[in-house]
């Protein structure tokens, strides 16, 4: 105990000196008033929170409300609830706050006259783009995945994926049609939602995938029945996703065979499905369905088999994108190149706007008004995206997420060995994109509650998992609080 | 000429006196520097615009770009392009700018600390709503259609409609299921996108309807093949929409019979379609498909037949909502009441955010995470919506749209009689929501170009129509410029 106290004192002194000499960490420089520890004084939600939830529930379905947030008081990695409880946020609005609460760089971007103008003069950018739209779009492309040369903006992850599906359908139909015109039968039948005008194309996805909740994206989502029950769906194929053993580097033989089995099934489905597969959509890490990983070899194999059959590969980086995996885009871990790069990459969440990137000019429809809608993006949010991408790249935040991730992974595997209460720690080498399992769904739910009352906010994933989804200014000092709290919460769960 | 000049001088003097005595119109008070007339100095787009379009086209599909806009210079009802040309805007970003460019009330709302916070701390409002979310949502409901008590926010018109479809599917399945649990077959089959878990429900829409461009909303859209070609669609029924003769009040007998025929077909489709119809979706005025009107009796009949068969009625007010038809919500023209009100009303465009209103608590799913997504709305835009709704209601702008609309309708019918070059002037009593036809699609396209080079921006609708979609601060003086320009553009088309 004495040794620990001494160590803590020394570390504190060092940090203070570092700050006073200008060696403050980026989080410290960005959030000079960030709390130094969680502070919980009431139940969460507390009395004020409960009152506010009841009021909200009268006008807006609040069945899923965890707690009400005072966003103006939240600061950096700390979220403050309606009762003034201050929690270390390792979930970040379902993995969507990139740079902490009230980041001054983003506040500056929000106050920019171009952002204000985009909010009050919301443009129909397909017909009447702003004179600065090229600059905004180019700002996205500057930090786009390797090889990507164009972007089509959308409004959410579901929207981005469905826009990418439309691009894939139009591309595949054009490829088949060549330079021929639409036939009279096509023009007429599509108005009845029938072939040959309405094409019976399919999008293939994977078991336990999550790609959104609108009707076509939901048809690709295979995470939980509650997402899908009662909603009409397209009859599209579902391939098995590798069920790997962790740690990955200690189960290479088993995992290689499992990935091979899945790729064979992918090819079988492409060849044998009742309708032509226009594209395969895949997450680099299945993020809602349990944080399921696969190796770069699996994804390379997937690229090979899609290319072999003329099927487009859509990489859904909605949750994995923008730095948290240790790379700006998670699929950069796969080492793809040239013609082997993905055809389309979708983004949202931490980008704070949405859309799909692509690299082959043939993905752009040759006629106007095929990929089109009133707003064609949301420049107010795109202004924020520009500030986020710049901040992430200029401060090399993916590399910092890798450092903190290594520290977290090491800490969690130690807890796994010491307590035996958590298992399948996963995400090694994938930045802070780390998960682990509890012994059951019920124990997981209890663990989330325990963590919250100890002042740390985490999210569940899959049937019994916990996922870490902090922002990119989550540093070692925050990670240390997280790990200490995990130990405490696991001790509580014994009692 | 002398008489006209004298009249103009007198009018100008009167207006100046009115302004100096505080009798300025709302547009004059709101936009003290609004241009007094269009000013066109180059082709549109001009040299700067063309250069900027070429640059944009490298990174973003600009095939549909009309011209590039300098939004910061645009003012009130006048839009300014990249070459400094100043046009009277009667199209308003595809019917989506409600209160003119750079409206100071909206700028104030955009600079509000709550808006800034919502932009930089974008909340996952389903789990972690802001302490002020109830206030924001209630602000929408204050001006919602009669009877509506709840709202579920979305991000666009397509998104709002698809969220409403999901609500309808979940409601209809729950009604049939009663208090029973999901069956094991449902839980298992929905993961394969198959019945009985994935329900083969249908949404019925109308011939020439437009309800959006995502996969389920596009299945309801029946406006033009170019919107639908090559995209997979749900096999959902399409009812005929009344093809009325205008002016409506001079063709009552014909129109009544036509509406009766369509309603009979609606009932036949509900009873005989291959899958249960969960809801019918209808626009109060078909706005992309040609500005097609129907009478209050038709809509009352539609309400009766849907109610009789337990089918929900979704009124799509994406384009008609927020005042332009002379009512805050266009369906208020129908005189529905009590149980006869629509079940769901969707909104977007002029609201600048999106969502669906509803009134029966049974439309809210009984379990959490059925109607859910990461953001569950967009509070930054909802802050703007609140300012818009307040401004529209407090200044009684629907009534003012009706006054200006009467003036426009009268002017256009006079032009119709005098020139014989336009036909089917429609939208009497529907505020500024007015349209008319040219003799052909080619002549319509030429007319749009003529109008633009004379400094007035209008939009097409359907095969050969022009639609007026100005904002709500478009006043008689703007209408006069519009009418004068229509005459000039028609004269040009003779040459």
mmCIF file of N, CA and C in Angstrom, chain B residues 41-87:
data_model
loop_
_atom_site.group_PDB
_atom_site.id
_atom_site.type_symbol
_atom_site.label_atom_id
_atom_site.label_comp_id
_atom_site.label_asym_id
_atom_site.label_seq_id
_atom_site.Cartn_x
_atom_site.Cartn_y
_atom_site.Cartn_z
ATOM 1 N N UNK B 41 -26.493 38.908 -64.550
ATOM 2 C CA UNK B 41 -25.462 39.535 -65.381
ATOM 3 C C UNK B 41 -24.735 38.546 -66.277
ATOM 4 N N UNK B 42 -24.838 37.257 -65.968
ATOM 5 C CA UNK B 42 -24.141 36.256 -66.794
ATOM 6 C C UNK B 42 -25.116 35.115 -67.091
ATOM 7 N N UNK B 43 -24.660 34.177 -67.919
ATOM 8 C CA UNK B 43 -25.398 32.917 -68.023
ATOM 9 C C UNK B 43 -25.433 32.286 -66.634
ATOM 10 N N UNK B 44 -26.387 31.391 -66.415
ATOM 11 C CA UNK B 44 -26.478 30.702 -65.123
ATOM 12 C C UNK B 44 -26.411 29.201 -65.372
ATOM 13 N N UNK B 45 -25.364 28.520 -64.969
ATOM 14 C CA UNK B 45 -24.184 29.057 -64.280
ATOM 15 C C UNK B 45 -23.297 29.891 -65.195
ATOM 16 N N UNK B 46 -22.631 30.866 -64.597
ATOM 17 C CA UNK B 46 -21.683 31.718 -65.325
ATOM 18 C C UNK B 46 -20.277 31.149 -65.241
ATOM 19 N N UNK B 47 -19.296 31.920 -65.649
ATOM 20 C CA UNK B 47 -17.918 31.390 -65.695
ATOM 21 C C UNK B 47 -17.415 30.882 -64.340
ATOM 22 N N UNK B 48 -17.628 31.640 -63.274
ATOM 23 C CA UNK B 48 -17.163 31.171 -61.958
ATOM 24 C C UNK B 48 -17.918 29.922 -61.547
ATOM 25 N N UNK B 49 -19.225 29.932 -61.752
ATOM 26 C CA UNK B 49 -20.046 28.773 -61.395
ATOM 27 C C UNK B 49 -19.600 27.519 -62.133
ATOM 28 N N UNK B 50 -19.346 27.669 -63.439
ATOM 29 C CA UNK B 50 -18.937 26.504 -64.228
ATOM 30 C C UNK B 50 -17.627 25.916 -63.720
ATOM 31 N N UNK B 51 -16.709 26.811 -63.364
ATOM 32 C CA UNK B 51 -15.416 26.372 -62.835
ATOM 33 C C UNK B 51 -15.619 25.598 -61.523
ATOM 34 N N UNK B 52 -16.493 26.122 -60.687
ATOM 35 C CA UNK B 52 -16.724 25.492 -59.386
ATOM 36 C C UNK B 52 -17.458 24.153 -59.532
ATOM 37 N N UNK B 53 -18.356 24.083 -60.505
ATOM 38 C CA UNK B 53 -19.053 22.807 -60.726
ATOM 39 C C UNK B 53 -18.051 21.743 -61.189
ATOM 40 N N UNK B 54 -17.144 22.155 -62.082
ATOM 41 C CA UNK B 54 -16.137 21.203 -62.570
ATOM 42 C C UNK B 54 -15.274 20.700 -61.418
ATOM 43 N N UNK B 55 -14.917 21.594 -60.510
ATOM 44 C CA UNK B 55 -14.099 21.182 -59.359
ATOM 45 C C UNK B 55 -14.891 20.236 -58.454
ATOM 46 N N UNK B 56 -16.141 20.576 -58.198
ATOM 47 C CA UNK B 56 -16.976 19.727 -57.335
ATOM 48 C C UNK B 56 -17.171 18.356 -57.955
ATOM 49 N N UNK B 57 -17.368 18.348 -59.261
ATOM 50 C CA UNK B 57 -17.674 17.096 -59.966
ATOM 51 C C UNK B 57 -16.550 16.065 -59.868
ATOM 52 N N UNK B 58 -15.349 16.532 -59.532
ATOM 53 C CA UNK B 58 -14.250 15.582 -59.366
ATOM 54 C C UNK B 58 -14.430 14.698 -58.137
ATOM 55 N N UNK B 59 -15.135 15.206 -57.135
ATOM 56 C CA UNK B 59 -15.235 14.470 -55.864
ATOM 57 C C UNK B 59 -16.670 14.118 -55.481
ATOM 58 N N UNK B 60 -17.644 14.678 -56.189
ATOM 59 C CA UNK B 60 -19.058 14.507 -55.829
ATOM 60 C C UNK B 60 -19.867 14.615 -57.116
ATOM 61 N N UNK B 61 -20.701 13.625 -57.366
ATOM 62 C CA UNK B 61 -21.484 13.566 -58.599
ATOM 63 C C UNK B 61 -22.329 14.842 -58.767
ATOM 64 N N UNK B 62 -21.974 15.650 -59.758
ATOM 65 C CA UNK B 62 -22.658 16.933 -59.958
ATOM 66 C C UNK B 62 -23.542 16.935 -61.193
ATOM 67 N N UNK B 63 -23.948 15.749 -61.633
ATOM 68 C CA UNK B 63 -24.765 15.658 -62.854
ATOM 69 C C UNK B 63 -26.078 16.429 -62.724
ATOM 70 N N UNK B 64 -26.577 16.574 -61.509
ATOM 71 C CA UNK B 64 -27.866 17.245 -61.315
ATOM 72 C C UNK B 64 -27.714 18.699 -60.846
ATOM 73 N N UNK B 65 -26.476 19.198 -60.821
ATOM 74 C CA UNK B 65 -26.272 20.554 -60.317
ATOM 75 C C UNK B 65 -26.889 21.598 -61.244
ATOM 76 N N UNK B 66 -27.763 22.445 -60.699
ATOM 77 C CA UNK B 66 -28.352 23.542 -61.466
ATOM 78 C C UNK B 66 -27.387 24.728 -61.464
ATOM 79 N N UNK B 67 -27.015 25.171 -60.288
ATOM 80 C CA UNK B 67 -25.943 26.154 -60.160
ATOM 81 C C UNK B 67 -25.405 26.139 -58.737
ATOM 82 N N UNK B 68 -24.219 26.751 -58.565
ATOM 83 C CA UNK B 68 -23.581 26.810 -57.246
ATOM 84 C C UNK B 68 -24.097 28.055 -56.536
ATOM 85 N N UNK B 69 -24.327 27.925 -55.231
ATOM 86 C CA UNK B 69 -24.969 29.010 -54.493
ATOM 87 C C UNK B 69 -24.022 29.627 -53.463
ATOM 88 N N UNK B 70 -24.013 30.935 -53.432
ATOM 89 C CA UNK B 70 -23.344 31.658 -52.361
ATOM 90 C C UNK B 70 -24.382 31.902 -51.265
ATOM 91 N N UNK B 71 -24.465 30.937 -50.341
ATOM 92 C CA UNK B 71 -25.532 31.011 -49.329
ATOM 93 C C UNK B 71 -25.341 32.181 -48.384
ATOM 94 N N UNK B 72 -24.091 32.563 -48.160
ATOM 95 C CA UNK B 72 -23.898 33.663 -47.215
ATOM 96 C C UNK B 72 -24.391 34.990 -47.802
ATOM 97 N N UNK B 73 -24.379 35.125 -49.124
ATOM 98 C CA UNK B 73 -24.882 36.359 -49.756
ATOM 99 C C UNK B 73 -26.380 36.293 -50.044
ATOM 100 N N UNK B 74 -26.939 35.087 -50.081
ATOM 101 C CA UNK B 74 -28.375 34.965 -50.359
ATOM 102 C C UNK B 74 -29.152 35.622 -49.219
ATOM 103 N N UNK B 75 -30.318 36.193 -49.544
ATOM 104 C CA UNK B 75 -30.999 37.039 -48.552
ATOM 105 C C UNK B 75 -32.510 36.970 -48.758
ATOM 106 N N UNK B 76 -33.217 36.510 -47.747
ATOM 107 C CA UNK B 76 -34.670 36.465 -47.837
ATOM 108 C C UNK B 76 -35.128 35.567 -48.964
ATOM 109 N N UNK B 77 -35.927 36.098 -49.873
ATOM 110 C CA UNK B 77 -36.436 35.316 -51.000
ATOM 111 C C UNK B 77 -35.486 35.289 -52.189
ATOM 112 N N UNK B 78 -34.310 35.861 -52.034
ATOM 113 C CA UNK B 78 -33.370 35.941 -53.154
ATOM 114 C C UNK B 78 -32.158 35.046 -52.927
ATOM 115 N N UNK B 79 -31.871 34.252 -53.937
ATOM 116 C CA UNK B 79 -30.723 33.339 -53.903
ATOM 117 C C UNK B 79 -29.649 33.913 -54.830
ATOM 118 N N UNK B 80 -28.393 33.858 -54.376
ATOM 119 C CA UNK B 80 -27.288 34.451 -55.132
ATOM 120 C C UNK B 80 -26.350 33.340 -55.584
ATOM 121 N N UNK B 81 -26.021 33.315 -56.857
ATOM 122 C CA UNK B 81 -25.151 32.242 -57.346
ATOM 123 C C UNK B 81 -23.674 32.649 -57.294
ATOM 124 N N UNK B 82 -22.815 31.717 -57.735
ATOM 125 C CA UNK B 82 -21.367 31.924 -57.610
ATOM 126 C C UNK B 82 -20.882 33.115 -58.423
ATOM 127 N N UNK B 83 -21.673 33.527 -59.448
ATOM 128 C CA UNK B 83 -21.279 34.676 -60.269
ATOM 129 C C UNK B 83 -21.960 35.962 -59.821
ATOM 130 N N UNK B 84 -22.638 35.914 -58.688
ATOM 131 C CA UNK B 84 -23.293 37.112 -58.177
ATOM 132 C C UNK B 84 -24.661 37.372 -58.775
ATOM 133 N N UNK B 85 -25.168 36.482 -59.620
ATOM 134 C CA UNK B 85 -26.534 36.642 -60.128
ATOM 135 C C UNK B 85 -27.519 36.452 -58.970
ATOM 136 N N UNK B 86 -28.548 37.291 -58.966
ATOM 137 C CA UNK B 86 -29.497 37.301 -57.855
ATOM 138 C C UNK B 86 -30.866 36.911 -58.388
ATOM 139 N N UNK B 87 -31.371 35.763 -57.906
ATOM 140 C CA UNK B 87 -32.642 35.248 -58.427
ATOM 141 C C UNK B 87 -33.715 35.230 -57.342
#
